[in-house]
Amino acid sequence: MTSLFEEVPATADADADVPVRRVTVTLNGERRAADVEPRLLLAHLLRQGFRLTGTHTGCDTTNCGACTVLVDGLPVKSCTMLAVQADGHDVTTVEGLAGPSGLHPLQEGFKDEHGLQCGFCTPGMMLAAKALLEENPDPTEDEVRFALSGNLCRCTGYQNIVKAVLWAAKRMNGSEQ
Amino acid sequence: MLRKEDRRFVRGRGRYVDDLQLPGMLHLAVLRSPVAHARIVSIDTLAAEAHPKVKAVVTGAMLAERGLAWMPTLSGDRQAVLATDKVRFQGQEVAFVVAEDRYSARDALELIDVEYDLLEPVVDVRRALDPDAALIRDDVPGKTDNHCFDWETGDAAAAEAVFARAEVVVRQELVFPRVHPAPMETCGAVADYDRIEEKLTLWSTTQAPHAHRTLLSMFAGIPEHRIRVVSPDIGGGFGNKVPVYPGYVHAIVGSIMTGRPVKWTEDRTENLVASGFARDYVMQGEIAATREGRILAVRSHVLADHGAFNGTAAPRKFPGGFFGVFTGSYDIEAAYCSMTAVHTNKAPGGVAYACSFRIAEAVYLVERLVDMLAAELDRDPVSLRMQNFIRPDQFPYTSRTGWVYDSGDYPRAMELALQIAGYDELRAEQAERRARGAGEPLMGIGVSFFTEAVGAGPRKDMDMLGLGMADGCELRVHPTGSAVVRISVQTQGQGHETTFAQLIAEELGLHPDDVDVVHGDTDSTPYGLGTYGSRSTPVSGAAAVLAARRVRDKAQLIAAGMLEVAPDDLEWSTAQGGGRFDVRGVPGSGVTIQEVAMRAHGAGDLPDGVEGGLDAQISYNPDNLTYPFGAYICVVDIDPGTAVVTVRRFIAVDDCGTRINEMIVEGQIHGGLTDGIGMALMEFIGFDEHGNCLGGSLMDYLIPTALEVPDWETGTTVTPAPDHPIGAKGVGESATVGSPPAVVNAVIDALAPYGVRHADMPLTPSRVWEAMQGRAAPPF
């Protein structure tokens, strides 16, 4: 079953009578291009076009934040951005969080503090948290809750997510947990 | 122990249904009714069929020709796969389109022209049985009204006698409004019908893959061995993913018609408007007591709104679920409940959202009534509960409605909650604030003490569609001593991959990393009824433990042969973390479980009568349910100017017997408490008089964010389940069941200076404000 879920090369939905535009993005540090319809949502380009399925869609009204990615370092709900608007920009998805030396501290923190259950909100949650920690490396609990209030979770009751983000902040600041 | 499944989820490498990409896969979109009740005059699909990317457009008439327009529900009713004669709720499936991509499929929906002849909708549950109410289910021969079913439990005459002589009687209508589980991942499926092998593979968001396979086989006529249902990673279920939805059938039909895989993924609005709702009980509650506060009886009549079709997932003999546990945690003399369920022009559902088969409603009823009785008697709600608790020495306790509670120590849990909360100090603070008077935030303290009943269930009493509610486990130990355990239940985030490995590892003296858990694939896992009703640990968990013990018994015979001693001369130990059999009294003399495994699969003779291999399979039929319980205390502040409720603290003491993984149990409780705050304060699926759903998106259906919930304060007591092999009870739904009354009791307590006796959920600022003005008001 594994192979069924693996990435396939990005394919544009290029039909003769539908206008398409070339989109070029730096995706997780790698230059990627696709021909897309102007109406295609960035979330769908990432998921279907580039087969990066860690970005999820949990709603149709921009409330849930499961599709959160970083565009030029800022958290964006990719269900509410057209793929063509990302042209020329730098996009980070959950698949780009881990570095060559291993998991990002946020990924470690979410595991260590049990900040996830079904895992569906987790990618968006971690990326929203990453943007927070870059702007505010030592947030209070209230600041974490506020920063994540655009990201809904149905499983965890948020407390362990808050702990996970604070865990990561400490790790990234070089202090002991 | 940290969770195994996190490794993939934190990397974005989970495998959810919509992640699936098959060669040639097509996409499906559903045309839904814009109105609640109307006759379908005509459907024109010509323009949609002409769309260059459309492969198929299917209407109810086309399904009817093949006998597939209606499908059975888990509760023995039937539900339209696509509407044929008329639509019965807004959002109902009318037609579907299969196209090359999901954007084109949606485009084509706009090209279908349906003419409706509007009928009067039945929206108000209280009017559904009026003689002039429109008939919703004219598809059922002989049906003349909107009656769904009647049900009763307890002893009406005994209850009447007690109520007639009681010194104090409190009555209240309590509405548990319609809410929705709203898992972050909506429902979806990929169907792949292989015309050569004549085999259907269905990847779907199902909490009960085996039951779905059986139902699909019975309905679609495909032999069961040629259907494989696979439930991959599921982005939350909460009961929403138990029923078989029309969308799954659409995908199957689409794949059979086109010969290609077909994907269906509903959007959030479709999920909220058309998939299984929860609650929607109007409960006339009554509680009888002495002046001294001895509770004598509880009685209720329930009016249950089941929507247009009875799609409730409940054991066949329990159409009202386990509502019969409405006597709660109290030792009383008599109890009676009657229930009338009706059809309305709304989506089907009812049992969902961690309700444990209607126990959420039952606990809400009794815990609100006990609080109202406390107010009537001017008693502290804690002392009144303590006075009436079933005592520890009364277990096993048979309730007045026939439920045999397995074990409990209620006073101990209540006392721990009081201690964590600093209850006396809280009451002192409240008194002080009230004395200071106007302008101060109003402070409320709410208590809830609940008893759950989870682990359905004994097959003599419990089945769905004739399928007994047993669950299976199949355990295989490999030659090198690692193991695979295949279970019939299906996690949706509850951590089964970790906890079932822990169960097996503990019994066999293995490391949990050496045990892999397989679930969700009906071709490779043993039969069972799936995960809901907090039944995984009580049923499949018991099966896993017993399978491991069966393996260990066999290992002991093999070890005895290896050591040339009698089996009884061996003793099992897991000292130093590894399982081994040693000759009794001689530590280190024996063999490890790994050595036994190699022998079981290897060369050389085995003792007489012992087959090779080291496997076991169990189908576990529980003797009884498990009855976890908890003591919850909620502290709220209410702004007197805006009526905004803030949950300041929430203390939750849960007792689910033996805890397999403390960290995971705590996470389950945190999530459930958040549900409770959502239901009590925010969440609501409402309808206007035309039957338009008013809670159809996350713009309107509000679920808590990180800002609406406090830091949870939890406590633990351990009262093991006597009937379970390791004493474990279910717990997943406890917090969702136990917390709403705690929040409502806290809000009503805060409003006591305003003379407020009761207000129905959700306690939004507008509703609290109206209550403060002495008015009952609708939530919008």
PDB file of C-alpha atoms in Angstrom, chain A residues 1-2 4-5 13 15 39-41 44 47-48 51 53-54 56 58-61 63-64 94-95 103 107 111-112 114 116-120 126 141 145-146 149 152 154-160, chain B residues 3 6 9-12 15-16 18-19 21 53 101-103 107 180-182 184-185 235-236 238 267-269 353 492-493 663 667-668 670-671 674 683 698-699 703-707 709 711-712:
ATOM      1  CA  MET A   1       0.000   0.000   0.000  1.00  0.00           C
ATOM      2  CA  THR A   2       2.904   2.324   0.714  1.00  0.00           C
ATOM      3  CA  LEU A   4       0.204   4.223  -3.567  1.00  0.00           C
ATOM      4  CA  PHE A   5       0.828   7.208  -1.366  1.00  0.00           C
ATOM      5  CA  ASP A  13      -3.703  20.008 -15.760  1.00  0.00           C
ATOM      6  CA  ASP A  15      -6.094  21.273 -21.340  1.00  0.00           C
ATOM      7  CA  ARG A  39      -8.114  29.454  -9.986  1.00  0.00           C
ATOM      8  CA  LEU A  40      -6.075  26.594  -8.515  1.00  0.00           C
ATOM      9  CA  LEU A  41      -5.604  26.972  -4.773  1.00  0.00           C
ATOM     10  CA  HIS A  44      -4.177  21.869  -4.099  1.00  0.00           C
ATOM     11  CA  ARG A  47      -1.064  18.310  -2.514  1.00  0.00           C
ATOM     12  CA  GLN A  48      -1.995  17.172  -6.010  1.00  0.00           C
ATOM     13  CA  ARG A  51       2.335  15.438  -4.085  1.00  0.00           C
ATOM     14  CA  THR A  53       0.279  15.669   1.150  1.00  0.00           C
ATOM     15  CA  GLY A  54       1.344  16.793   4.618  1.00  0.00           C
ATOM     16  CA  HIS A  56      -4.195  19.232   4.820  1.00  0.00           C
ATOM     17  CA  GLY A  58      -9.982  20.816   7.058  1.00  0.00           C
ATOM     18  CA  CYS A  59     -12.513  23.436   6.026  1.00  0.00           C
ATOM     19  CA  ASP A  60     -13.796  25.602   3.211  1.00  0.00           C
ATOM     20  CA  THR A  61     -13.925  28.954   4.996  1.00  0.00           C
ATOM     21  CA  ASN A  63     -10.988  28.924   9.728  1.00  0.00           C
ATOM     22  CA  CYS A  64      -9.161  25.720  10.570  1.00  0.00           C
ATOM     23  CA  VAL A  94       5.825  20.324   6.802  1.00  0.00           C
ATOM     24  CA  GLU A  95       7.944  18.129   4.564  1.00  0.00           C
ATOM     25  CA  LEU A 103      13.779  16.653  13.085  1.00  0.00           C
ATOM     26  CA  GLN A 107       8.656  18.140  15.555  1.00  0.00           C
ATOM     27  CA  LYS A 111       6.301  14.050  19.847  1.00  0.00           C
ATOM     28  CA  ASP A 112       7.783  14.550  23.283  1.00  0.00           C
ATOM     29  CA  HIS A 114       2.139  14.410  22.993  1.00  0.00           C
ATOM     30  CA  LEU A 116      -0.816  15.391  18.427  1.00  0.00           C
ATOM     31  CA  GLN A 117      -3.295  12.552  18.192  1.00  0.00           C
ATOM     32  CA  CYS A 118      -4.941  12.021  14.804  1.00  0.00           C
ATOM     33  CA  GLY A 119      -2.175  14.153  13.296  1.00  0.00           C
ATOM     34  CA  PHE A 120      -4.397  16.051  10.885  1.00  0.00           C
ATOM     35  CA  MET A 126       3.859  23.284  13.654  1.00  0.00           C
ATOM     36  CA  GLU A 141       1.897  30.576  27.178  1.00  0.00           C
ATOM     37  CA  ARG A 145      -2.242  30.368  22.461  1.00  0.00           C
ATOM     38  CA  PHE A 146      -2.894  33.629  20.627  1.00  0.00           C
ATOM     39  CA  SER A 149      -5.720  30.639  17.506  1.00  0.00           C
ATOM     40  CA  LEU A 152      -8.111  24.347  15.129  1.00  0.00           C
ATOM     41  CA  ARG A 154     -10.233  18.509  17.678  1.00  0.00           C
ATOM     42  CA  CYS A 155      -8.107  15.947  19.550  1.00  0.00           C
ATOM     43  CA  THR A 156      -5.621  17.477  21.970  1.00  0.00           C
ATOM     44  CA  GLY A 157      -7.446  20.241  23.818  1.00  0.00           C
ATOM     45  CA  TYR A 158      -4.405  22.398  22.930  1.00  0.00           C
ATOM     46  CA  GLN A 159      -2.575  22.108  26.248  1.00  0.00           C
ATOM     47  CA  ASN A 160       0.055  19.662  25.023  1.00  0.00           C
TER      48      ASN A 160
ATOM     49  CA  ARG B   3       3.748   7.351  20.427  1.00  0.00           C
ATOM     50  CA  ASP B   6       4.001  10.411  15.621  1.00  0.00           C
ATOM     51  CA  PHE B   9       2.577  12.491  11.369  1.00  0.00           C
ATOM     52  CA  VAL B  10       5.143  15.152  12.353  1.00  0.00           C
ATOM     53  CA  ARG B  11       6.851  14.677   8.987  1.00  0.00           C
ATOM     54  CA  GLY B  12       3.666  15.056   6.939  1.00  0.00           C
ATOM     55  CA  ARG B  15      -1.544   8.464   4.827  1.00  0.00           C
ATOM     56  CA  TYR B  16      -5.046   9.852   4.870  1.00  0.00           C
ATOM     57  CA  ASP B  18      -7.351  12.215   0.297  1.00  0.00           C
ATOM     58  CA  ASP B  19      -3.580  11.624   0.069  1.00  0.00           C
ATOM     59  CA  GLN B  21      -3.385   8.891  -5.696  1.00  0.00           C
ATOM     60  CA  LYS B  53     -13.899  16.404 -18.566  1.00  0.00           C
ATOM     61  CA  ASP B 101     -10.294  16.442 -11.672  1.00  0.00           C
ATOM     62  CA  ARG B 102     -12.077  17.857  -8.680  1.00  0.00           C
ATOM     63  CA  TYR B 103     -12.431  21.371 -10.096  1.00  0.00           C
ATOM     64  CA  ASP B 107     -17.970  22.919 -12.415  1.00  0.00           C
ATOM     65  CA  HIS B 180     -21.711  17.874  15.171  1.00  0.00           C
ATOM     66  CA  PRO B 181     -18.491  15.884  15.728  1.00  0.00           C
ATOM     67  CA  ALA B 182     -16.746  17.873  12.963  1.00  0.00           C
ATOM     68  CA  MET B 184     -10.748  17.994  11.195  1.00  0.00           C
ATOM     69  CA  GLU B 185     -10.621  15.563   8.305  1.00  0.00           C
ATOM     70  CA  GLY B 235      -7.962  12.518  10.782  1.00  0.00           C
ATOM     71  CA  GLY B 236     -10.273  12.147  13.741  1.00  0.00           C
ATOM     72  CA  PHE B 238     -15.473  11.089  17.050  1.00  0.00           C
ATOM     73  CA  ASP B 267     -15.892  19.629   2.013  1.00  0.00           C
ATOM     74  CA  ARG B 268     -16.533  21.019   5.470  1.00  0.00           C
ATOM     75  CA  THR B 269     -19.979  22.348   4.640  1.00  0.00           C
ATOM     76  CA  TYR B 353     -19.373  12.872  19.035  1.00  0.00           C
ATOM     77  CA  GLN B 492      -8.550   7.650  14.554  1.00  0.00           C
ATOM     78  CA  GLY B 493      -5.820   9.206  16.666  1.00  0.00           C
ATOM     79  CA  MET B 663       0.220  10.148  28.577  1.00  0.00           C
ATOM     80  CA  GLY B 667      -4.505  13.479  25.930  1.00  0.00           C
ATOM     81  CA  GLN B 668      -7.868  11.787  25.439  1.00  0.00           C
ATOM     82  CA  HIS B 670      -7.880  17.026  27.292  1.00  0.00           C
ATOM     83  CA  GLY B 671      -9.575  16.585  23.937  1.00  0.00           C
ATOM     84  CA  THR B 674     -12.509  20.781  24.956  1.00  0.00           C
ATOM     85  CA  GLU B 683     -21.394  24.657  19.124  1.00  0.00           C
ATOM     86  CA  LEU B 698     -16.874  26.865  10.557  1.00  0.00           C
ATOM     87  CA  MET B 699     -17.953  30.520  10.222  1.00  0.00           C
ATOM     88  CA  ILE B 703     -15.383  25.045  17.887  1.00  0.00           C
ATOM     89  CA  PRO B 704     -12.941  26.045  20.623  1.00  0.00           C
ATOM     90  CA  THR B 705      -9.525  27.443  19.744  1.00  0.00           C
ATOM     91  CA  ALA B 706      -6.508  27.544  22.058  1.00  0.00           C
ATOM     92  CA  LEU B 707      -7.949  30.778  23.493  1.00  0.00           C
ATOM     93  CA  VAL B 709      -9.858  26.560  26.844  1.00  0.00           C
ATOM     94  CA  ASP B 711      -4.933  24.652  31.226  1.00  0.00           C
ATOM     95  CA  TRP B 712      -6.530  21.373  32.216  1.00  0.00           C
TER      96      TRP B 712
END
